[in-house]
Each structure stands twice: as structure tokens, then as C-alpha cells.
Amino acid sequence: MKIRNFIACLMLLASVASLSAQSQSTTPHAVVLRAAHMLDVKNGRTISPAEVLIQGERIVEVGKSVKHPADAQVIDLGERTLLPGLIDAHIHLFLHPGAEDLQTVQESVPERTITATLAAREDLMAGFTAERDMGTEGAGSADTAVRNAIDSGKIPGPRLRVSGNAINILGGHEDAMGYNPEQHVLPNATYANTADELVAAMRQQFKEGADFIKIYETGADVMKDGKLSTPYQYTEPQLEAAVKEAARLGRRIGVHATGEPGTLFAAQAGVASIDHADQLSDETVRLMKEKQIYAVPTFTIFEYFAQHAATPERGAREQEMLDYKIQEFKKQVAAGVPMAVGSDVGPFPHGTQAREFVLMVKYGMSPVAVLQAGLLNGAKLLGWEGQIGALEPGYLADVVAVSGDPLQDISAVQNVSFVMKGGLVYKK
């Protein structure tokens, strides 16, 4: 039954890719998008009415009215609001809801790769036209194949920055523990225990197609009497060696780091992002502001775990962690910590991660600040600044449309009704 379902899903993906290719060959070269409103994300305002002229894969002109070439196709989106394509800076295409460790044990890499292609399509249809995949959780460099298939137009999906397998110490946060050791269950990340091993692992990841490196810096987390404690995995000099090796190739490092002192070590080393960032000391905050290191809060996964815990006791522990995270986030926002938007989607259903925008507003940021964090900072974090994240001449034509005004009601981003990526319409 599983095989038949996978085959059916593959046929569906091939059909969607074929339709996209047909659209590319039959759609007039010039397209004008027309809508009642458009988000000017850099200035934090709405333009009404709005038009966008697109030639091929790029935006040529934006404004209340634009030129209409003789051969232009006009797509009238009525009372909707145009936005840049959404960006998720922390995803896991190779995960789905359920026991994460068991997925890596019970499901083959080919099976998980099929799952990832379906997840990529779900995310795109939800309006996410660019994403950063923070580790395949044991599927090695299979994300390279998914990224390349999307880039070549074989399957639909977002623009991807991929890390391959994340890197972790022996017995660390993503090691396979709790099993019979005689079974030699593989970890969900690549082992590296020293600076030299870190560099060697990174070189292998880059060889296999990684765009950046994901490192686990803290774990496992423990909450006791309202206080978070989490052991660090790499020292600051070890992380600094990793950052220097990535910089040698023009690449960057993103770390899983929930608390001190691991978050401080990461900031001292100069990583690109500290993901989860539940606990940041004053010195860590200072360094993040000075070096423009982004915190990526990932509230949605914390909320999902609290609401879907296996036992009431586990649910209470997850809720305690979320409550602590909320309190710390409010302090971080007040202190001016640079933020990007990432949901950690995968353990919860793909295509639903716009919830992250809603939660970041709920817990202390304004809608405009969250949109700027998600779009402008997200583009910088993914290395596509000046290419995506805004509707401006010269940018890639990644455009979505929603009902309502997200500057007034951020939940509008949860209902994307139109998706264009690179000038091709995927949802209308």
C-alpha cells in the first residue's frame, strides 16, 4: 500500500512539474499582477491599488500602475494583498509528524526523500517560496538532490538552502540514545568531537552539495524550578574553527542553541544564526546586535509539542518550556536582538508553518516587525539579499497574495491564495 501511495504521489508531482513547464512555455513573456493592495515591506506600509510588471523570472516595475506591454497577460487578483514570497529560515523537509528517531530507523533514505519532495510542494503551496533546510536528520546529502530537482524544474518547491546532515558530538543532542547499544542505531547527525573533526565533516558536507552548515551546540534541555539548563557541545574555539572554515568558502554556520553558555559561545564565534535561542545572556545579546547574528525563535514547534505530548506530564514539561521561552523572547525583543522567522516545520505538518508569524506577534513583536524579520532578514540569512524578500524592480518574481491586510492582522499570511515563484504561477 505504501509503495502504491508513493507512486501515486510521484505521478502527481510529475504532473504539477509538467503543468509548470507548460505554463512557462505558453504564458506571455510579460505578466502584470493587479490587486487592491501591495505590501511595501521595507517601509512598512501598504500601497493601494497595486500592480507588478514581470518579465520572465524578474520584477520590472511596481507601483499603483505600471506599463502594460502589448503582449502582457494581466492577472487580476481583486481585493487581495500582494506580498513577497514567504521565507522560512528553519525547516526539515525530511521529517513528518511522529517519532523523529523512529523515522530515521524505520524509513529508508529513498522513502524519506519522496516524503521530502511532497513536503516541498506543500510548503510552496502555502506561500513559502524560499526556505533553509536545517538538516536531513540522518538522510545525509539527500536534500541536495531535492534542491537540484526543484532548481531544474523537475518538481515544484521553494528555493532551498540546504545543510545536508547536521553535525553533532558523540552522545549529543541528536545521537540515537535509549536503544539497545548492540543494535548500533545510527545518529541523526554526523559525528565530530574536535575542531579538526568538525572541519573534516564540514568539508564532506560541502563536497556533497551543502550550502551552509548546521551544528548542534546545546542539548539535552532540562527545566527545573523555572530555570533552563542545557549542556554545550562545542567550545568557542571549536565553533570559531568551524566559522573560519565556512568563511573560507564564502559559507556560513547556523546552530541549534537553546541556552547559555552554548549561545554565548556561538555568538563569540560569529555564527550566522542562533536557532531556538530560548536563553540569551546580556553579553550574548550585545554580541548578536554587534555582529548582526539572527535569533530564530521557532515558537511553532514548541507549541505543537506542548499540545501533542504523549502524556499529560510530558505536555506540562513542554508547556513550561514554552512559557519560559515566551518570557525570554519578550526581553530579547525589548533589547533589539536581530530576528528572523523560522518554524522548525517537519515534526508538525508542512504547509502550516505561517503560524510562526502569528506567534511572534502574539508574544511581543508588531506585525510589520515580524514581516520585516521574515522577509528582509530572512533573505539576508539565506544569502539572497537583493533577490527575494521584497517586491522591487530587479528582484526575482516570488509573489504571493492573501485576503486582508497582514499589517493589521498578521493571520492573513496563513491563507495564501496565489503563489508565483520566479514568474511561474503555481497556485491561483
Tab-separated table of C-alpha atoms in Angstrom, residues 145-297:
chain	number	residue	atom	x	y	z
A	145	ALA	CA	19.025	16.076	-4.792
A	146	VAL	CA	15.708	17.663	-3.769
A	147	ARG	CA	17.131	21.184	-4.132
A	148	ASN	CA	18.606	20.391	-7.533
A	149	ALA	CA	15.373	18.801	-8.771
A	150	ILE	CA	13.455	21.942	-7.758
A	151	ASP	CA	16.032	24.232	-9.360
A	152	SER	CA	15.873	22.298	-12.639
A	153	GLY	CA	12.063	22.418	-12.706
A	154	LYS	CA	11.549	18.666	-12.268
A	155	ILE	CA	9.451	19.054	-9.124
A	156	PRO	CA	7.687	22.037	-7.508
A	157	GLY	CA	9.122	23.509	-4.338
A	158	PRO	CA	10.707	26.548	-2.705
A	159	ARG	CA	14.184	27.874	-3.371
A	160	LEU	CA	16.322	25.949	-0.907
A	161	ARG	CA	19.461	26.453	1.092
A	162	VAL	CA	20.449	23.013	2.394
A	163	SER	CA	22.888	21.778	5.035
A	164	GLY	CA	22.918	18.025	4.450
A	165	ASN	CA	23.319	16.123	7.706
A	166	ALA	CA	23.772	18.367	10.728
A	167	ILE	CA	26.880	17.912	12.900
A	168	ASN	CA	26.835	16.683	16.485
A	169	ILE	CA	29.101	15.253	19.188
A	170	LEU	CA	29.079	11.614	20.314
A	171	GLY	CA	26.261	11.292	22.836
A	172	GLY	CA	24.957	14.737	21.923
A	173	HIS	CA	21.524	16.185	21.248
A	174	GLU	CA	20.858	14.232	18.032
A	175	ASP	CA	22.615	10.985	18.899
A	176	ALA	CA	20.448	7.859	18.902
A	177	MET	CA	20.185	7.066	22.597
A	178	GLY	CA	17.712	4.950	24.511
A	179	TYR	CA	18.104	1.957	22.206
A	180	ASN	CA	19.899	-1.351	22.718
A	181	PRO	CA	23.536	-0.296	22.099
A	182	GLU	CA	24.254	-3.642	20.455
A	183	GLN	CA	21.952	-2.605	17.590
A	184	HIS	CA	24.301	0.263	16.664
A	185	VAL	CA	21.469	2.614	15.750
A	186	LEU	CA	22.809	5.474	13.635
A	187	PRO	CA	22.603	9.062	14.940
A	188	ASN	CA	20.502	11.700	13.214
A	189	ALA	CA	23.599	13.824	12.610
A	190	THR	CA	27.256	13.400	11.645
A	191	TYR	CA	29.734	12.865	14.480
A	192	ALA	CA	32.517	15.393	15.101
A	193	ASN	CA	34.179	15.653	18.517
A	194	THR	CA	37.105	18.027	17.925
A	195	ALA	CA	37.838	21.123	15.855
A	196	ASP	CA	39.709	19.008	13.311
A	197	GLU	CA	36.795	16.570	13.054
A	198	LEU	CA	34.382	19.487	12.678
A	199	VAL	CA	36.359	20.866	9.753
A	200	ALA	CA	36.622	17.422	8.144
A	201	ALA	CA	32.872	16.832	8.493
A	202	MET	CA	32.138	20.249	7.020
A	203	ARG	CA	34.368	19.607	4.030
A	204	GLN	CA	32.475	16.382	3.377
A	205	GLN	CA	29.138	18.204	3.626
A	206	PHE	CA	30.283	20.876	1.193
A	207	LYS	CA	31.632	18.226	-1.165
A	208	GLU	CA	28.163	16.643	-1.208
A	209	GLY	CA	26.433	19.930	-2.020
A	210	ALA	CA	25.636	21.706	1.258
A	211	ASP	CA	25.020	25.464	1.032
A	212	PHE	CA	25.725	26.042	4.729
A	213	ILE	CA	26.452	24.018	7.876
A	214	LYS	CA	24.079	23.181	10.740
A	215	ILE	CA	25.741	22.430	14.085
A	216	TYR	CA	24.080	21.233	17.285
A	217	GLU	CA	25.568	23.364	20.053
A	218	THR	CA	23.340	22.543	23.046
A	219	GLY	CA	21.220	19.739	24.479
A	220	ALA	CA	19.541	17.989	26.076
A	221	ASP	CA	17.454	20.717	27.732
A	222	VAL	CA	16.215	20.472	31.321
A	223	MET	CA	13.712	22.768	33.030
A	224	LYS	CA	13.790	22.740	36.844
A	225	ASP	CA	12.148	25.258	39.151
A	226	GLY	CA	11.584	27.616	36.245
A	227	LYS	CA	15.215	27.583	35.171
A	228	LEU	CA	16.690	26.224	31.930
A	229	SER	CA	19.928	24.285	31.869
A	230	THR	CA	21.456	22.822	28.731
A	231	PRO	CA	24.990	21.499	28.269
A	232	TYR	CA	27.094	22.972	25.491
A	233	GLN	CA	28.579	20.628	22.895
A	234	TYR	CA	31.405	22.649	21.339
A	235	THR	CA	33.698	25.227	22.897
A	236	GLU	CA	34.023	28.708	21.464
A	237	PRO	CA	37.409	27.920	19.832
A	238	GLN	CA	35.907	24.824	18.175
A	239	LEU	CA	32.990	26.836	16.813
A	240	GLU	CA	35.359	29.569	15.699
A	241	ALA	CA	37.325	26.989	13.693
A	242	ALA	CA	34.078	25.926	12.025
A	243	VAL	CA	33.095	29.528	11.240
A	244	LYS	CA	36.523	30.207	9.715
A	245	GLU	CA	36.351	27.066	7.586
A	246	ALA	CA	32.902	28.019	6.302
A	247	ALA	CA	34.069	31.580	5.582
A	248	ARG	CA	36.979	30.212	3.540
A	249	LEU	CA	34.370	29.051	1.023
A	250	GLY	CA	32.028	32.015	1.441
A	251	ARG	CA	29.612	29.940	3.535
A	252	ARG	CA	28.085	30.296	6.983
A	253	ILE	CA	27.063	28.359	10.087
A	254	GLY	CA	23.649	28.052	11.735
A	255	VAL	CA	23.484	26.499	15.196
A	256	HIS	CA	20.853	24.782	17.276
A	257	ALA	CA	21.412	26.551	20.601
A	258	THR	CA	18.748	26.962	23.260
A	259	GLY	CA	20.693	28.377	26.191
A	260	GLU	CA	23.849	29.505	27.928
A	261	PRO	CA	26.768	29.085	27.744
A	262	GLY	CA	26.345	27.499	24.284
A	263	THR	CA	24.508	30.522	22.922
A	264	LEU	CA	27.360	32.774	24.099
A	265	PHE	CA	29.985	30.520	22.505
A	266	ALA	CA	28.071	30.649	19.232
A	267	ALA	CA	27.821	34.442	19.307
A	268	GLN	CA	31.507	34.807	20.177
A	269	ALA	CA	32.419	32.566	17.248
A	270	GLY	CA	30.321	34.641	14.836
A	271	VAL	CA	27.732	32.186	13.534
A	272	ALA	CA	25.015	33.422	11.171
A	273	SER	CA	22.055	32.389	13.324
A	274	ILE	CA	21.221	31.024	16.748
A	275	ASP	CA	18.144	28.875	16.284
A	276	HIS	CA	15.630	28.424	19.143
A	277	ALA	CA	17.533	30.968	21.333
A	278	ASP	CA	15.430	30.304	24.431
A	279	GLN	CA	18.021	31.845	26.757
A	280	LEU	CA	20.413	34.685	25.857
A	281	SER	CA	22.651	36.418	28.386
A	282	ASP	CA	23.234	40.172	28.253
A	283	GLU	CA	26.656	39.581	26.695
A	284	THR	CA	25.183	37.234	24.095
A	285	VAL	CA	22.565	39.840	23.225
A	286	ARG	CA	25.262	42.501	22.897
A	287	LEU	CA	27.318	40.346	20.548
A	288	MET	CA	24.307	39.372	18.442
A	289	LYS	CA	23.401	43.016	17.952
A	290	GLU	CA	27.003	43.976	17.213
A	291	LYS	CA	27.574	41.150	14.714
A	292	GLN	CA	24.006	41.035	13.333
A	293	ILE	CA	23.519	37.405	14.327
A	294	TYR	CA	19.892	36.410	13.942
A	295	ALA	CA	17.805	34.688	16.577
A	296	VAL	CA	15.324	32.263	15.002
A	297	PRO	CA	12.761	31.564	17.771
